[in-house]
Short mmCIF file of C-alpha atoms and ligand atoms in Angstrom, two decimals:
data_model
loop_
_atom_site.label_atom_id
_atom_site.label_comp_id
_atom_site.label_asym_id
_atom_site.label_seq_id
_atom_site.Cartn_x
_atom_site.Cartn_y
_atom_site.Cartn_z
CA UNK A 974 -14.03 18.97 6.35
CA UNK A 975 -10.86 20.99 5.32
CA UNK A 976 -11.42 23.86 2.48
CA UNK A 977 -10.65 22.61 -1.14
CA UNK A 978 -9.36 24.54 -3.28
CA UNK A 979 -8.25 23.71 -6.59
CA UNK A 980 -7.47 27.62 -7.98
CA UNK A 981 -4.31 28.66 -6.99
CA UNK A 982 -6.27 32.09 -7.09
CA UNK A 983 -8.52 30.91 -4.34
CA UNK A 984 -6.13 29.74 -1.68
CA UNK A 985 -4.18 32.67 -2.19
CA UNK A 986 -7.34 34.77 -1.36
CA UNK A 987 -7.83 32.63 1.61
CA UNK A 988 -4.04 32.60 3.15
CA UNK A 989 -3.80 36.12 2.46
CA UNK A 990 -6.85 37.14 4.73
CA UNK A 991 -5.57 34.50 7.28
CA UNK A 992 -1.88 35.44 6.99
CA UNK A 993 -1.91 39.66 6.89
CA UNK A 994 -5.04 40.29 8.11
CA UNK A 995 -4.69 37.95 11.56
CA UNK A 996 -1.30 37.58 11.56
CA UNK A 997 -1.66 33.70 11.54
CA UNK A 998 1.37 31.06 10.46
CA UNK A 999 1.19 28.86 8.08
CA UNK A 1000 2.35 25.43 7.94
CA UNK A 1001 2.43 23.32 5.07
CA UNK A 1002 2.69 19.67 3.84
CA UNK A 1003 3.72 18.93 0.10
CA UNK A 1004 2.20 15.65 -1.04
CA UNK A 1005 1.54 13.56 -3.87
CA UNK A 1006 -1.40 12.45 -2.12
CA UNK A 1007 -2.80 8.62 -1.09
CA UNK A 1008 -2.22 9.44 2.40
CA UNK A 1009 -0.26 7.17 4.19
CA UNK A 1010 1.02 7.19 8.35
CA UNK A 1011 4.08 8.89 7.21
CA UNK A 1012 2.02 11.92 5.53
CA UNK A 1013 0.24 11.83 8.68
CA UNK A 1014 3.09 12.56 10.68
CA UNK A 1015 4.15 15.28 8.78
CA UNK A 1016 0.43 16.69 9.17
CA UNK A 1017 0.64 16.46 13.02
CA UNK A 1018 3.78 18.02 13.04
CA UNK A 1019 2.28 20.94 11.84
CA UNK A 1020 -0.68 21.35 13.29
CA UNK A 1021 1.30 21.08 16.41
CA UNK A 1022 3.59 23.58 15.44
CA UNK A 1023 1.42 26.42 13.29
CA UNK A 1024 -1.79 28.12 13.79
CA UNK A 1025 -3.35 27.06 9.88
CA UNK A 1026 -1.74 23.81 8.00
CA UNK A 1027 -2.39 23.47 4.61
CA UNK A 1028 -1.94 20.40 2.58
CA UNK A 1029 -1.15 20.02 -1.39
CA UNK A 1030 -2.22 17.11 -3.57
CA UNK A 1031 -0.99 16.84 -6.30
CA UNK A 1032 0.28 14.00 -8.63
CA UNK A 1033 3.47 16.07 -10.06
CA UNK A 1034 4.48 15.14 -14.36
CA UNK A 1035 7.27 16.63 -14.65
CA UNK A 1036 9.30 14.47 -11.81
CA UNK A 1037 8.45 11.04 -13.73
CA UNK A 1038 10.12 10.07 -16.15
CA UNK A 1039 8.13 8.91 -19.83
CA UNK A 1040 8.77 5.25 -18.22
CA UNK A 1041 7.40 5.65 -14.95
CA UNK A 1042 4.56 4.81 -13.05
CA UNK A 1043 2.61 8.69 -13.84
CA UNK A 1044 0.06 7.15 -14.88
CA UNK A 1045 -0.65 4.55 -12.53
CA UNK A 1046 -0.15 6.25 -9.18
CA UNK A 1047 -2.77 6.12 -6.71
CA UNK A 1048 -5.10 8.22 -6.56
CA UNK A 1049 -8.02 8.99 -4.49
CA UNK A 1050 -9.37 12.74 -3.18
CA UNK A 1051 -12.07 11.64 -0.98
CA UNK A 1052 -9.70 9.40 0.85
CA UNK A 1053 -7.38 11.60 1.42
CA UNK A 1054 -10.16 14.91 2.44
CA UNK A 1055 -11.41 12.27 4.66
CA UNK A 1056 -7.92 11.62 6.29
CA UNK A 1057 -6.77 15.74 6.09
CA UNK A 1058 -10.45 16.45 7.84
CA UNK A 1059 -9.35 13.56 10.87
CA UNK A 1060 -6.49 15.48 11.32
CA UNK A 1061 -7.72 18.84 11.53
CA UNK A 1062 -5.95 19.77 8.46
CA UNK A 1063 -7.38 23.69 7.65
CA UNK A 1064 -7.00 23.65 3.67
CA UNK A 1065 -5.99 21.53 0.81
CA UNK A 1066 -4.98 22.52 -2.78
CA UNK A 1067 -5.22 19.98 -5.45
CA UNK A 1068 -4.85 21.69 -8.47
CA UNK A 1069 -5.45 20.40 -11.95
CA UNK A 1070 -2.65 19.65 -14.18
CA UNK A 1071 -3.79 22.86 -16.12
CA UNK A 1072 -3.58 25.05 -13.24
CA UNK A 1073 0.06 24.40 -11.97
CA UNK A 1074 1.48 24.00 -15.79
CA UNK A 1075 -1.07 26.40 -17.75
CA UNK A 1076 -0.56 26.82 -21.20
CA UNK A 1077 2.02 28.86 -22.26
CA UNK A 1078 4.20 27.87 -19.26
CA UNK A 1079 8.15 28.29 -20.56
CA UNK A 1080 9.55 25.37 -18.93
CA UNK A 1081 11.08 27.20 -16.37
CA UNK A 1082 13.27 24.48 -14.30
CA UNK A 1083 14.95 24.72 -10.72
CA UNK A 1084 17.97 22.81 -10.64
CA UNK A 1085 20.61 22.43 -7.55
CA UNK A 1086 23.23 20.88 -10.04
CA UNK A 1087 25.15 19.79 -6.93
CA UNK A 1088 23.28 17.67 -5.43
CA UNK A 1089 20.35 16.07 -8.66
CA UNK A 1090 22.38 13.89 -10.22
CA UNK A 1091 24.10 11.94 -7.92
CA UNK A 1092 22.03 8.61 -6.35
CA UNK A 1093 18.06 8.92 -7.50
CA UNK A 1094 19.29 11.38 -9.74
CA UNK A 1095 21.98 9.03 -11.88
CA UNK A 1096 18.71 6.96 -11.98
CA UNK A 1097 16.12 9.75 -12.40
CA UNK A 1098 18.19 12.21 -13.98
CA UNK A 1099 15.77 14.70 -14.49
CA UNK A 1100 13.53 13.63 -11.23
CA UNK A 1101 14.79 16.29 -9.16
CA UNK A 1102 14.38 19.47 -11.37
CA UNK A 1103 10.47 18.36 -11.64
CA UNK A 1104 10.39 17.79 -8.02
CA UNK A 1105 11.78 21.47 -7.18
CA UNK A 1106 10.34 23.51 -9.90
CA UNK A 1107 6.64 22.00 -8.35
CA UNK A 1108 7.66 23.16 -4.79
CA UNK A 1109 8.83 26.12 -5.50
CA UNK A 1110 5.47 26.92 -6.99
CA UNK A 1111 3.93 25.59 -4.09
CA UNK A 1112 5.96 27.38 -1.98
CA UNK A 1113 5.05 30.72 -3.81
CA UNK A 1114 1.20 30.41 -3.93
CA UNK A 1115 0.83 29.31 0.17
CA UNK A 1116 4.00 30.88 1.60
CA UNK A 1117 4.55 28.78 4.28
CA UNK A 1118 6.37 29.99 7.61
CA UNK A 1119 7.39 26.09 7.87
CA UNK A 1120 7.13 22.96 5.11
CA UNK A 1121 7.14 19.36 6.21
CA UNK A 1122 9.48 16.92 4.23
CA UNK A 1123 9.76 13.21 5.25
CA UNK A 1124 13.18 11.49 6.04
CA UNK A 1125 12.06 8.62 3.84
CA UNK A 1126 13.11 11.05 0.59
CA UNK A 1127 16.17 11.78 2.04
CA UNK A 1128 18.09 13.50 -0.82
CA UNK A 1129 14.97 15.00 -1.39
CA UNK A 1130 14.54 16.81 1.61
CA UNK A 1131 18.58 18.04 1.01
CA UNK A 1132 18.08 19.26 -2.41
CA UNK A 1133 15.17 21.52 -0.93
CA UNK A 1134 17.14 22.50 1.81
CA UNK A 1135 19.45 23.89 -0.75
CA UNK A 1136 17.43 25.31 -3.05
CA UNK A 1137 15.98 27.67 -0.03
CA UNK A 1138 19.26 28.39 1.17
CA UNK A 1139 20.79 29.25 -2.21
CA UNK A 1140 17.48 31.15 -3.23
CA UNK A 1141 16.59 32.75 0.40
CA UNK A 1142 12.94 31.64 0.12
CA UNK A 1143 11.46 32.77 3.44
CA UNK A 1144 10.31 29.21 4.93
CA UNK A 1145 11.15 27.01 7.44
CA UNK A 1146 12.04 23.66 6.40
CA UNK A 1147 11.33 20.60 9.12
CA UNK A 1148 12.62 17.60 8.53
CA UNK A 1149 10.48 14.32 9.81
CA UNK A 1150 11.75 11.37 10.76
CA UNK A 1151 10.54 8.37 8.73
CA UNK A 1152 7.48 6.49 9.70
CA UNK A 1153 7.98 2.24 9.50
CA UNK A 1154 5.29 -0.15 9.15
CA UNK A 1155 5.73 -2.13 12.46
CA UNK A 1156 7.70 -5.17 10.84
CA UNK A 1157 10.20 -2.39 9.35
CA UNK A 1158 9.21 -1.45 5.86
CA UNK A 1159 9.31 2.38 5.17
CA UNK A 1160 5.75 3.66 4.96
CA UNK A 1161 5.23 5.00 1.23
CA UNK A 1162 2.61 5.12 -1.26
CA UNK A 1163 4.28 2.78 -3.92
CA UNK A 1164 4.08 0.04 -1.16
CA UNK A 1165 0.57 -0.10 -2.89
CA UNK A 1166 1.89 -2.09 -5.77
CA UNK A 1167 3.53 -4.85 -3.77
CA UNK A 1168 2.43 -8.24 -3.93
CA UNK A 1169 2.21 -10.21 -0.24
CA UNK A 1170 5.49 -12.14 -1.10
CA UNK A 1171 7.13 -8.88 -2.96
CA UNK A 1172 6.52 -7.04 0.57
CA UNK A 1173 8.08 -10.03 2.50
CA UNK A 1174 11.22 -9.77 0.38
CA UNK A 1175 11.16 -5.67 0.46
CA UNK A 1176 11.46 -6.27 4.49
CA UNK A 1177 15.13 -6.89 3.18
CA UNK A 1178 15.48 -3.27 3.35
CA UNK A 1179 15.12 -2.79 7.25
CA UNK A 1180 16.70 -5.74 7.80
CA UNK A 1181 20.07 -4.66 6.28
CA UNK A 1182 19.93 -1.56 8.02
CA UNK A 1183 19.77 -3.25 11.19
CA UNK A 1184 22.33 -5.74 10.06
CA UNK A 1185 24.71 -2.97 9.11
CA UNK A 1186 24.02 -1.65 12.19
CA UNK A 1187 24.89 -4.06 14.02
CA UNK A 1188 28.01 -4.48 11.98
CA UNK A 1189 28.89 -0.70 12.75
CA UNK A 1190 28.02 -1.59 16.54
CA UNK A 1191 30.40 -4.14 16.43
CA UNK A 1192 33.66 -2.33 14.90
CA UNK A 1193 33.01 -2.60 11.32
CA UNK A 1194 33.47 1.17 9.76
CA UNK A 1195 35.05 0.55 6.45
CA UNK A 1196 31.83 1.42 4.59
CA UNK A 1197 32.77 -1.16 1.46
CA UNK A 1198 32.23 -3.89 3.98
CA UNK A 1199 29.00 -2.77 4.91
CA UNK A 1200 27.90 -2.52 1.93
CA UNK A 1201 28.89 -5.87 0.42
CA UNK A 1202 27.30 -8.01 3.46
CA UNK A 1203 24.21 -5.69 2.76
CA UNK A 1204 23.83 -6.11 -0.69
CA UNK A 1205 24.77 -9.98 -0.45
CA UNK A 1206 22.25 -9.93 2.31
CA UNK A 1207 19.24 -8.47 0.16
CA UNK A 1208 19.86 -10.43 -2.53
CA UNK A 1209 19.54 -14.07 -0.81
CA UNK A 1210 15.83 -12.85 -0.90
CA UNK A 1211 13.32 -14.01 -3.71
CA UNK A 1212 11.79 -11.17 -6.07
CA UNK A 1213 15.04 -8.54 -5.72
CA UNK A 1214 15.13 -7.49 -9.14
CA UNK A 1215 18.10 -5.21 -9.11
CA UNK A 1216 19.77 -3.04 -6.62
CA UNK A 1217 20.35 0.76 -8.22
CA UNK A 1218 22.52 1.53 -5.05
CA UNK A 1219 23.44 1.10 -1.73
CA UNK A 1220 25.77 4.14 -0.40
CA UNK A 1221 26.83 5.58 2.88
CA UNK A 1222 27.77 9.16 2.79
CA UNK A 1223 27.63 11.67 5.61
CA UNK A 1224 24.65 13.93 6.10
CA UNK A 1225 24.90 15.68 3.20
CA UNK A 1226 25.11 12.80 0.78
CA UNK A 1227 29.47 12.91 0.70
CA UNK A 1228 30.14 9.50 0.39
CA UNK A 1229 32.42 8.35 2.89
CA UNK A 1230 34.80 5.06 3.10
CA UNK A 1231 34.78 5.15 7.02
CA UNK A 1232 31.36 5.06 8.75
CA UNK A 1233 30.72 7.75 11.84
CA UNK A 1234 27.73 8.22 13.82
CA UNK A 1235 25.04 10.61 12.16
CA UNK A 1236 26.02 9.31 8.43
CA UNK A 1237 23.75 7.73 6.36
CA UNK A 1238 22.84 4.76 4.04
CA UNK A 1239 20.82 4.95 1.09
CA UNK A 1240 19.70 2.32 -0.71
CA UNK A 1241 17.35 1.48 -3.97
CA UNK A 1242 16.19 -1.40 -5.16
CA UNK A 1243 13.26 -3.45 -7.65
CA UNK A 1244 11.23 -5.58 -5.71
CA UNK A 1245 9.60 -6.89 -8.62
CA UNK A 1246 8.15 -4.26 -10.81
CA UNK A 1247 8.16 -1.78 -8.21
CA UNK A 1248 10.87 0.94 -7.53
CA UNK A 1249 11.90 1.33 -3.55
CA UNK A 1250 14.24 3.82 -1.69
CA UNK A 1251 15.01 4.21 2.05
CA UNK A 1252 17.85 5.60 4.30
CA UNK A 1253 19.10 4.58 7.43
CA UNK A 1254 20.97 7.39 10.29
CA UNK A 1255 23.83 5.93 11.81
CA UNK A 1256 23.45 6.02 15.49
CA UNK A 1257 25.63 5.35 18.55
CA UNK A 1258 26.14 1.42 19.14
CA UNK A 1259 24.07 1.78 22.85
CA UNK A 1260 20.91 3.13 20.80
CA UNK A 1261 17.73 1.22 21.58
CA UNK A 1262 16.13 0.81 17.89
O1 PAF B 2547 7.57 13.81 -1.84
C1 PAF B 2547 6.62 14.00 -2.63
O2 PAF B 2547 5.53 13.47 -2.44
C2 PAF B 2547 6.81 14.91 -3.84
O3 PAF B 2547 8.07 14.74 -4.40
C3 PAF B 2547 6.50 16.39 -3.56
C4 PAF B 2547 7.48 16.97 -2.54
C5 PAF B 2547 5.10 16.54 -3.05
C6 PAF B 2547 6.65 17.21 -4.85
O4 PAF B 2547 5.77 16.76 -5.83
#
């Protein structure tokens, strides 16, 4: 089994022994926990790639919003040691609420105005100053040489990107590319709330990236078109509550009007009651998918 450690105190102790004392690196995977094939990914990566790889758990507050699903995410520790121990995962942290936000805490916030309120963020306006504040504490009690972000949260892993760059935090960040159940849909915890028929429809998603693919393989790049025959697509399906967007910007989430190879789609949607995002990279037409 990996070490648990739920003082923030404690893991320090440990990483600092590992880190100065035997000049090991450290890689680390931020998670929300409920394991899933894409978290497992990210895990491999690291182990791969660093001597000690620590995982976090940790259901984060302040990135929901009062009328989110906080309180009904899943949960489950032993699950996940169970998954972290068959992957040779070295630590986890799952701290209580009380230990990451203690009392007292000033509402510090970490904000890359750029980039948070744009897509999720005109959505979840205040989504992306939870999520960074939480890994920047993270960052700061394991000091990672590398962290492992998933594709799947693709403005996600570009708003860290730029809050190490703009605040020279001393870790690697490695992107991973995102892991698909075999029909398609985007591995992710929420697919948890998904009814048989709800996950039939959210298939949509794939599917419209492959049919915009296809589009872009065949000569379509005005990136309006795309989207229209996507979004017309999606709908025909049954349970499609509401699309928040579909947009196609370049790598670092400029939208464009003219599609090139290496941009990317981003889409979210209802499927029912339940919220789902995924991207798609652009590739060259003679790409095997
Ligand atoms: O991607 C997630 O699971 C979360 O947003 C993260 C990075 C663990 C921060 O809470």
């Amino acid at each position: 089994m990996p070490l648990l450690f739920k003082r923030v105190k404690d893991i320090r102790n440990y990483l600092q022994e590992l880190k100065c004392a035997k000049g090991k690196s450290i890689g680390f995977v931020p998670t929300m926990g409920y394991l899933h094939e894409g978290h497992k990914e990210l895990i491999r990566r690291s182990t791969l790639q660093n001597d000690i790889t620590v995982v976090s758990i940790y259901v984060n507050p302040t990135q929901f919003a009062p009328s989110e699903d906080y309180n009904k995410y899943p949960r489950d520790l032993e699950r996940d040691m169970a998954i972290c121990e068959e992957l040779n995962v070295d630590a986890v942290f799952a701290p209580s609420d009380k230990e990451m936000y203690p009392e007292g805490f000033g509402n510090t916030e970490v904000r890359v105005k750029d980039l948070e309120s744009i897509l999720e963020g005109e959505f979840r306006p205040t989504h992306f100053r939870g999520v960074l504040t939480i890994v920047l504490k993270l960052f700061n009690v394991v000091q990672p040489d590398r962290a492992y972000f998933g594709e799947k949260d693709y403005q996600q892993l570009k708003i860290v990107e730029k809050m190490v760059k703009d605040l020279l935090i001393p870790v690697q960040i490695i992107p991973v590319e995102t892991v698909r159940e075999p029909d398609g849909l985007a591995c992710s915890s929420r697919n948890v709330y998904l009814s048989p028929e709800e996950r039939e429809s959210a298939l949509s998603i794939y599917r419209s990236f492959l049919l915009a693919q296809e589009m872009f393989n065949q000569g379509e790049y005005k990136a309006d078109v795309i989207k229209q025959e996507m979004k017309r697509f999606i709908l025909s399906h049954p349970h499609i509550k509401k699309i928040d967007y579909i947009a196609i910007t370049d790598p670092f989430l400029n939208p464009k009007e003219f599609v090139e190879v290496g941009d990317r789609i981003l889409i979210a949607l209802w499927v029912g009651n339940t919220r789902l995002i995924d991207n798609w990279k652009i590739k060259k037409p003679e790409t095997q998918l």
